């Protein structure tokens, strides 16, 4: 009302300042042109408004998979090609920070931790059975650019692409081995059935690896709150395992005849995002 009064009295400088203050306090102000003086409408249209800094929370179902790059072996005549058995899917819960540096273009960074149990069986029937199980824990930091597309009043979609860092926090292994005196693989003339537990496998891991990511989403905005349904693929760039360091755990290699494969970690995830805008950009773009 004050800005409109300044327009009516011809005090355009004061009208401009008042509109600027109005938009800072009410960035989601909806202009109804038919109810306003033309000059007031022009002043409001001089400003471009969009979320600037947002914080959010994301939950997703994650389908975690390994891609074998290279296979290593210990015993001749034993097939070490069987891959790691992935344990279905799990749910992740994590937060992110988003900075929209241009209207419709933002950069985001996420931080999340997750744990996975995985296994691998290597056999030469009827006499040799080796099974390895591992509990692993990661920290993951995706960084990506988002491009938003306006779909009409309060609705939008986005496409994203970026990279990130995967950090190996912990890896604990269990190996079980059984074979008989008739076993021709090991050449040992005795029955054997044993287990080794709580193996610290971090020395055989690459603690830091990179990945790329690409995603899409569609959502709805309710003032400073935005809701999105998302899907994303994360592809590993290099191996999380380092079998060349198998000499660091000689018992596992020499007594249990186990050695890792070089593998990349890939994900597909689909979920739900909610974010809150902490700061809006109020920028004058026209004279």
Coordinates of C-alpha atoms in Angstrom, one line a residue:
X1 CA 0.0 0.0 0.0
X2 CA 2.8 2.4 0.8
X3 CA 4.6 1.6 -2.5
X4 CA 1.4 2.2 -4.4
X5 CA 0.9 5.5 -2.6
X6 CA 4.4 6.7 -3.5
X7 CA 3.7 5.8 -7.1
X8 CA 0.5 7.9 -7.0
X9 CA 2.3 10.9 -5.6
X10 CA 5.1 10.5 -8.2
X11 CA 7.8 9.7 -5.6
X12 CA 9.4 6.9 -7.7
X13 CA 12.6 6.6 -5.7
X14 CA 10.7 5.9 -2.5
X15 CA 8.4 3.6 -4.4
X16 CA 11.4 1.6 -5.7
X17 CA 12.9 1.3 -2.2
X18 CA 9.6 0.2 -0.7
X19 CA 9.1 -2.5 -3.4
X20 CA 12.6 -3.7 -2.8
X21 CA 11.9 -4.0 1.0
X22 CA 8.5 -5.7 0.2
X23 CA 10.2 -8.4 -1.9
X24 CA 12.9 -9.0 0.6
X25 CA 10.3 -9.6 3.3
X26 CA 7.8 -11.4 1.0
X27 CA 9.9 -13.0 -1.8
X28 CA 6.9 -15.1 -2.9
X29 CA 4.7 -12.0 -3.4
X30 CA 2.2 -12.6 -6.2
X31 CA 1.6 -9.7 -8.5
X32 CA -2.0 -9.1 -9.5
X33 CA -1.6 -6.6 -12.3
X34 CA -5.3 -5.8 -12.7
X35 CA -5.4 -4.4 -9.2
X36 CA -2.3 -2.2 -9.3
X37 CA -1.2 1.0 -11.0
X38 CA 0.8 0.3 -14.2
X39 CA 4.0 1.9 -12.8
X40 CA 3.8 -0.3 -9.6
X41 CA 3.6 -3.4 -11.8
X42 CA 6.6 -2.2 -13.8
X43 CA 8.7 -1.7 -10.7
X44 CA 7.9 -5.2 -9.3
X45 CA 8.8 -6.8 -12.7
X46 CA 12.2 -5.2 -12.6
X47 CA 13.2 -7.8 -10.0
X48 CA 14.2 -11.4 -10.5
X49 CA 13.6 -13.7 -7.5
X50 CA 14.8 -17.2 -6.9
X51 CA 16.0 -19.5 -4.0
X52 CA 19.6 -18.7 -3.3
X53 CA 20.7 -21.0 -0.4
X54 CA 18.8 -24.1 0.6
X55 CA 19.2 -26.9 3.0
X56 CA 17.5 -30.3 2.5
X57 CA 17.0 -33.9 3.4
X58 CA 16.9 -36.8 1.1
X59 CA 15.7 -40.4 1.5
X60 CA 16.1 -43.0 -1.2
X61 CA 16.1 -46.7 -2.0
X62 CA 19.6 -47.6 -3.2
X63 CA 20.5 -50.5 -5.5
X64 CA 24.2 -51.1 -4.8
X65 CA 26.2 -53.1 -7.4
X66 CA 29.8 -54.1 -8.1
X67 CA 31.5 -54.2 -11.5
X68 CA 34.5 -56.4 -11.8
X69 CA 37.5 -54.8 -13.4
X70 CA 40.2 -57.4 -12.9
X71 CA 40.4 -60.8 -11.3
X72 CA 43.4 -62.1 -9.3
X73 CA 44.1 -65.7 -8.2
X74 CA 46.1 -67.5 -5.6
X75 CA 45.8 -71.2 -6.5
X76 CA 46.3 -72.6 -9.9
X77 CA 43.3 -74.6 -11.2
X78 CA 40.8 -72.6 -9.0
X79 CA 38.4 -70.3 -10.7
X80 CA 38.5 -66.9 -9.0
X81 CA 36.1 -65.2 -11.4
X82 CA 32.9 -65.5 -9.4
X83 CA 31.8 -61.9 -8.6
X84 CA 30.8 -60.3 -5.3
X85 CA 27.2 -61.2 -4.4
X86 CA 25.3 -57.9 -3.9
X87 CA 22.7 -57.9 -1.1
X88 CA 19.7 -56.3 -2.9
X89 CA 18.9 -52.8 -1.9
X90 CA 18.8 -50.6 1.2
X91 CA 17.6 -47.1 2.3
X92 CA 19.7 -44.1 2.8
X93 CA 18.9 -40.9 4.7
X94 CA 21.2 -37.9 4.3
X95 CA 21.3 -34.1 4.0
X96 CA 22.5 -31.6 1.4
X97 CA 23.3 -28.0 0.8
X98 CA 22.3 -26.2 -2.4
X99 CA 23.4 -22.8 -3.8
X100 CA 21.5 -21.4 -6.8
X101 CA 24.0 -19.0 -8.2
X102 CA 21.9 -18.2 -11.3
X103 CA 18.1 -18.5 -11.7
X104 CA 17.5 -22.1 -12.6
X105 CA 21.1 -23.3 -12.1
X106 CA 22.5 -24.5 -8.8
X107 CA 25.3 -26.5 -7.3
X108 CA 24.7 -29.0 -4.5
X109 CA 26.8 -31.1 -2.2
X110 CA 25.6 -34.1 -0.2
X111 CA 27.0 -36.0 2.7
X112 CA 25.9 -39.5 3.6
X113 CA 27.1 -42.7 5.2
X114 CA 25.9 -46.2 4.5
X115 CA 26.8 -49.8 5.3
X116 CA 26.7 -52.9 3.1
X117 CA 27.2 -56.7 3.7
X118 CA 28.5 -58.6 0.7
X119 CA 29.8 -62.1 0.0
X120 CA 31.7 -64.2 -2.5
X121 CA 31.9 -67.9 -3.0
X122 CA 34.8 -69.7 -4.7
X123 CA 34.4 -73.5 -5.1
X124 CA 35.9 -76.5 -6.7
X125 CA 33.5 -79.3 -6.0
X126 CA 33.4 -81.8 -4.5
X127 CA 36.4 -81.1 -2.2
X128 CA 37.0 -77.3 -2.0
X129 CA 34.6 -74.6 -0.7
X130 CA 35.8 -71.0 0.1
X131 CA 33.3 -68.4 1.2
X132 CA 34.2 -64.8 2.1
X133 CA 31.9 -62.3 3.7
X134 CA 32.6 -58.6 4.3
X135 CA 30.9 -55.7 6.1
X136 CA 31.8 -52.4 4.7
X137 CA 31.1 -48.8 5.7
X138 CA 31.4 -45.8 3.4
X139 CA 31.1 -42.0 3.5
X140 CA 30.0 -40.5 0.2
X141 CA 30.0 -36.9 -1.0
X142 CA 28.2 -36.3 -4.3
X143 CA 28.7 -32.8 -5.9
X144 CA 26.6 -31.8 -8.9
X145 CA 25.1 -29.1 -11.0
X146 CA 21.3 -28.8 -11.3
X147 CA 19.4 -27.2 -14.2
X148 CA 15.8 -26.5 -13.4
X149 CA 12.9 -26.3 -15.9
X150 CA 9.7 -24.4 -15.2
X151 CA 6.6 -26.6 -15.7
X152 CA 4.0 -24.0 -14.7
X153 CA 2.7 -22.6 -11.5
X154 CA 4.7 -24.0 -8.6
X155 CA 5.9 -27.1 -10.6
X156 CA 9.4 -27.7 -12.0
X157 CA 11.8 -30.4 -13.1
X158 CA 15.5 -30.7 -13.1
X159 CA 18.4 -32.6 -14.6
X160 CA 21.7 -32.9 -12.7
X161 CA 25.3 -34.1 -13.4
X162 CA 28.5 -34.1 -11.3
X163 CA 31.1 -36.1 -9.6
X164 CA 32.1 -36.9 -6.0
X165 CA 34.3 -38.7 -3.4
X166 CA 33.8 -42.1 -1.8
X167 CA 35.6 -42.7 1.4
X168 CA 36.1 -46.2 2.8
X169 CA 35.6 -45.9 6.6
X170 CA 35.7 -49.6 7.6
X171 CA 35.9 -53.1 6.2
X172 CA 35.7 -56.3 8.3
X173 CA 36.0 -59.7 6.7
X174 CA 35.2 -63.3 7.5
X175 CA 36.6 -66.3 5.6
X176 CA 35.4 -69.9 5.9
X177 CA 37.3 -72.7 4.2
X178 CA 36.7 -76.4 4.0
X179 CA 38.4 -79.1 1.9
X180 CA 39.4 -82.8 2.3
X181 CA 42.6 -84.8 2.0
X182 CA 41.5 -85.8 -1.5
X183 CA 41.6 -82.1 -2.6
X184 CA 43.9 -81.7 -5.6
X185 CA 43.8 -77.9 -5.5
X186 CA 45.6 -77.2 -2.3
X187 CA 47.8 -80.4 -2.4
X188 CA 47.5 -80.7 1.4
X189 CA 47.0 -84.2 2.8
X190 CA 44.6 -83.4 5.6
X191 CA 41.0 -82.6 6.2
X192 CA 40.5 -78.9 6.9
X193 CA 37.5 -76.9 8.0
X194 CA 38.2 -73.5 9.6
X195 CA 37.1 -69.9 9.9
X196 CA 38.9 -66.6 10.4
X197 CA 36.9 -63.7 11.6
X198 CA 37.2 -59.9 12.3
X199 CA 39.8 -59.4 9.6
X200 CA 40.6 -55.7 9.2
X201 CA 40.5 -55.3 5.4
X202 CA 41.2 -51.6 5.2
X203 CA 44.9 -52.2 4.2
X204 CA 43.5 -53.9 1.1
X205 CA 41.2 -51.1 0.1
X206 CA 41.6 -47.8 -1.7
X207 CA 40.3 -45.5 1.0
X208 CA 39.5 -42.6 -1.5
X209 CA 37.9 -43.2 -4.9
X210 CA 35.9 -41.0 -7.3
X211 CA 32.6 -41.3 -9.1
X212 CA 30.3 -39.6 -11.5
X213 CA 26.6 -39.0 -11.0
X214 CA 23.6 -38.0 -13.1
X215 CA 20.0 -37.6 -12.1
X216 CA 16.5 -36.2 -12.8
X217 CA 13.6 -35.0 -10.7
X218 CA 10.2 -33.4 -10.7
X219 CA 8.8 -31.3 -7.9
X220 CA 6.5 -28.8 -6.4
X221 CA 7.2 -25.6 -4.5
X222 CA 5.2 -24.2 -1.6
X223 CA 6.8 -20.9 -0.8
X224 CA 10.2 -21.7 0.8
X225 CA 9.6 -25.4 0.8
X226 CA 10.3 -27.6 -2.2
X227 CA 9.4 -31.3 -2.7
X228 CA 11.0 -33.5 -5.3
X229 CA 10.8 -37.1 -6.5
X230 CA 14.3 -38.0 -7.7
X231 CA 16.2 -40.7 -9.5
X232 CA 20.0 -40.9 -9.9
X233 CA 22.8 -43.2 -11.1
X234 CA 26.2 -43.1 -9.5
X235 CA 29.1 -44.8 -11.3
X236 CA 32.5 -45.6 -9.8
X237 CA 35.6 -44.3 -11.6
X238 CA 38.2 -46.8 -10.1
X239 CA 38.5 -49.8 -7.9
X240 CA 37.6 -49.7 -4.2
X241 CA 39.7 -52.8 -3.7
X242 CA 43.5 -53.1 -3.9
X243 CA 44.4 -56.8 -4.3
X244 CA 48.1 -55.9 -5.0
X245 CA 48.4 -55.3 -1.2
X246 CA 47.3 -58.9 -0.3
X247 CA 50.7 -59.5 1.2
X248 CA 49.7 -57.2 4.1
X249 CA 47.3 -60.0 5.3
X250 CA 49.3 -63.1 4.5
X251 CA 47.1 -65.5 6.6
X252 CA 44.1 -64.7 4.4
X253 CA 46.0 -65.2 1.2
X254 CA 48.4 -68.1 2.1
X255 CA 46.2 -70.2 4.5
X256 CA 42.7 -69.4 3.2
X257 CA 43.7 -68.9 -0.4
X258 CA 41.5 -65.8 -0.8
X259 CA 42.2 -62.6 -2.8
X260 CA 40.0 -59.7 -3.8
X261 CA 39.0 -58.6 -7.3
X262 CA 39.4 -55.1 -8.5
X263 CA 35.8 -53.7 -8.5
X264 CA 34.0 -50.5 -9.1
X265 CA 31.0 -49.5 -6.9
X266 CA 27.8 -48.4 -8.8
X267 CA 24.4 -47.3 -7.5
X268 CA 21.0 -46.6 -8.8
X269 CA 18.7 -44.8 -6.4
X270 CA 15.2 -43.5 -6.4
X271 CA 13.6 -41.4 -3.6
X272 CA 12.2 -38.3 -2.2
X273 CA 13.7 -34.9 -1.4
X274 CA 12.5 -32.0 0.7
X275 CA 14.4 -28.7 1.0
X276 CA 13.9 -25.4 2.8
X277 CA 15.2 -22.0 1.4
X278 CA 17.2 -20.2 3.9
X279 CA 18.0 -17.2 1.7
X280 CA 16.3 -15.9 -1.5
X281 CA 18.0 -13.9 -4.2
X282 CA 16.3 -10.5 -4.9
X283 CA 18.0 -9.0 -7.9
X284 CA 17.1 -5.9 -10.0
X285 CA 17.5 -6.9 -13.6
X286 CA 15.7 -4.1 -15.5
X287 CA 15.8 -0.3 -15.4

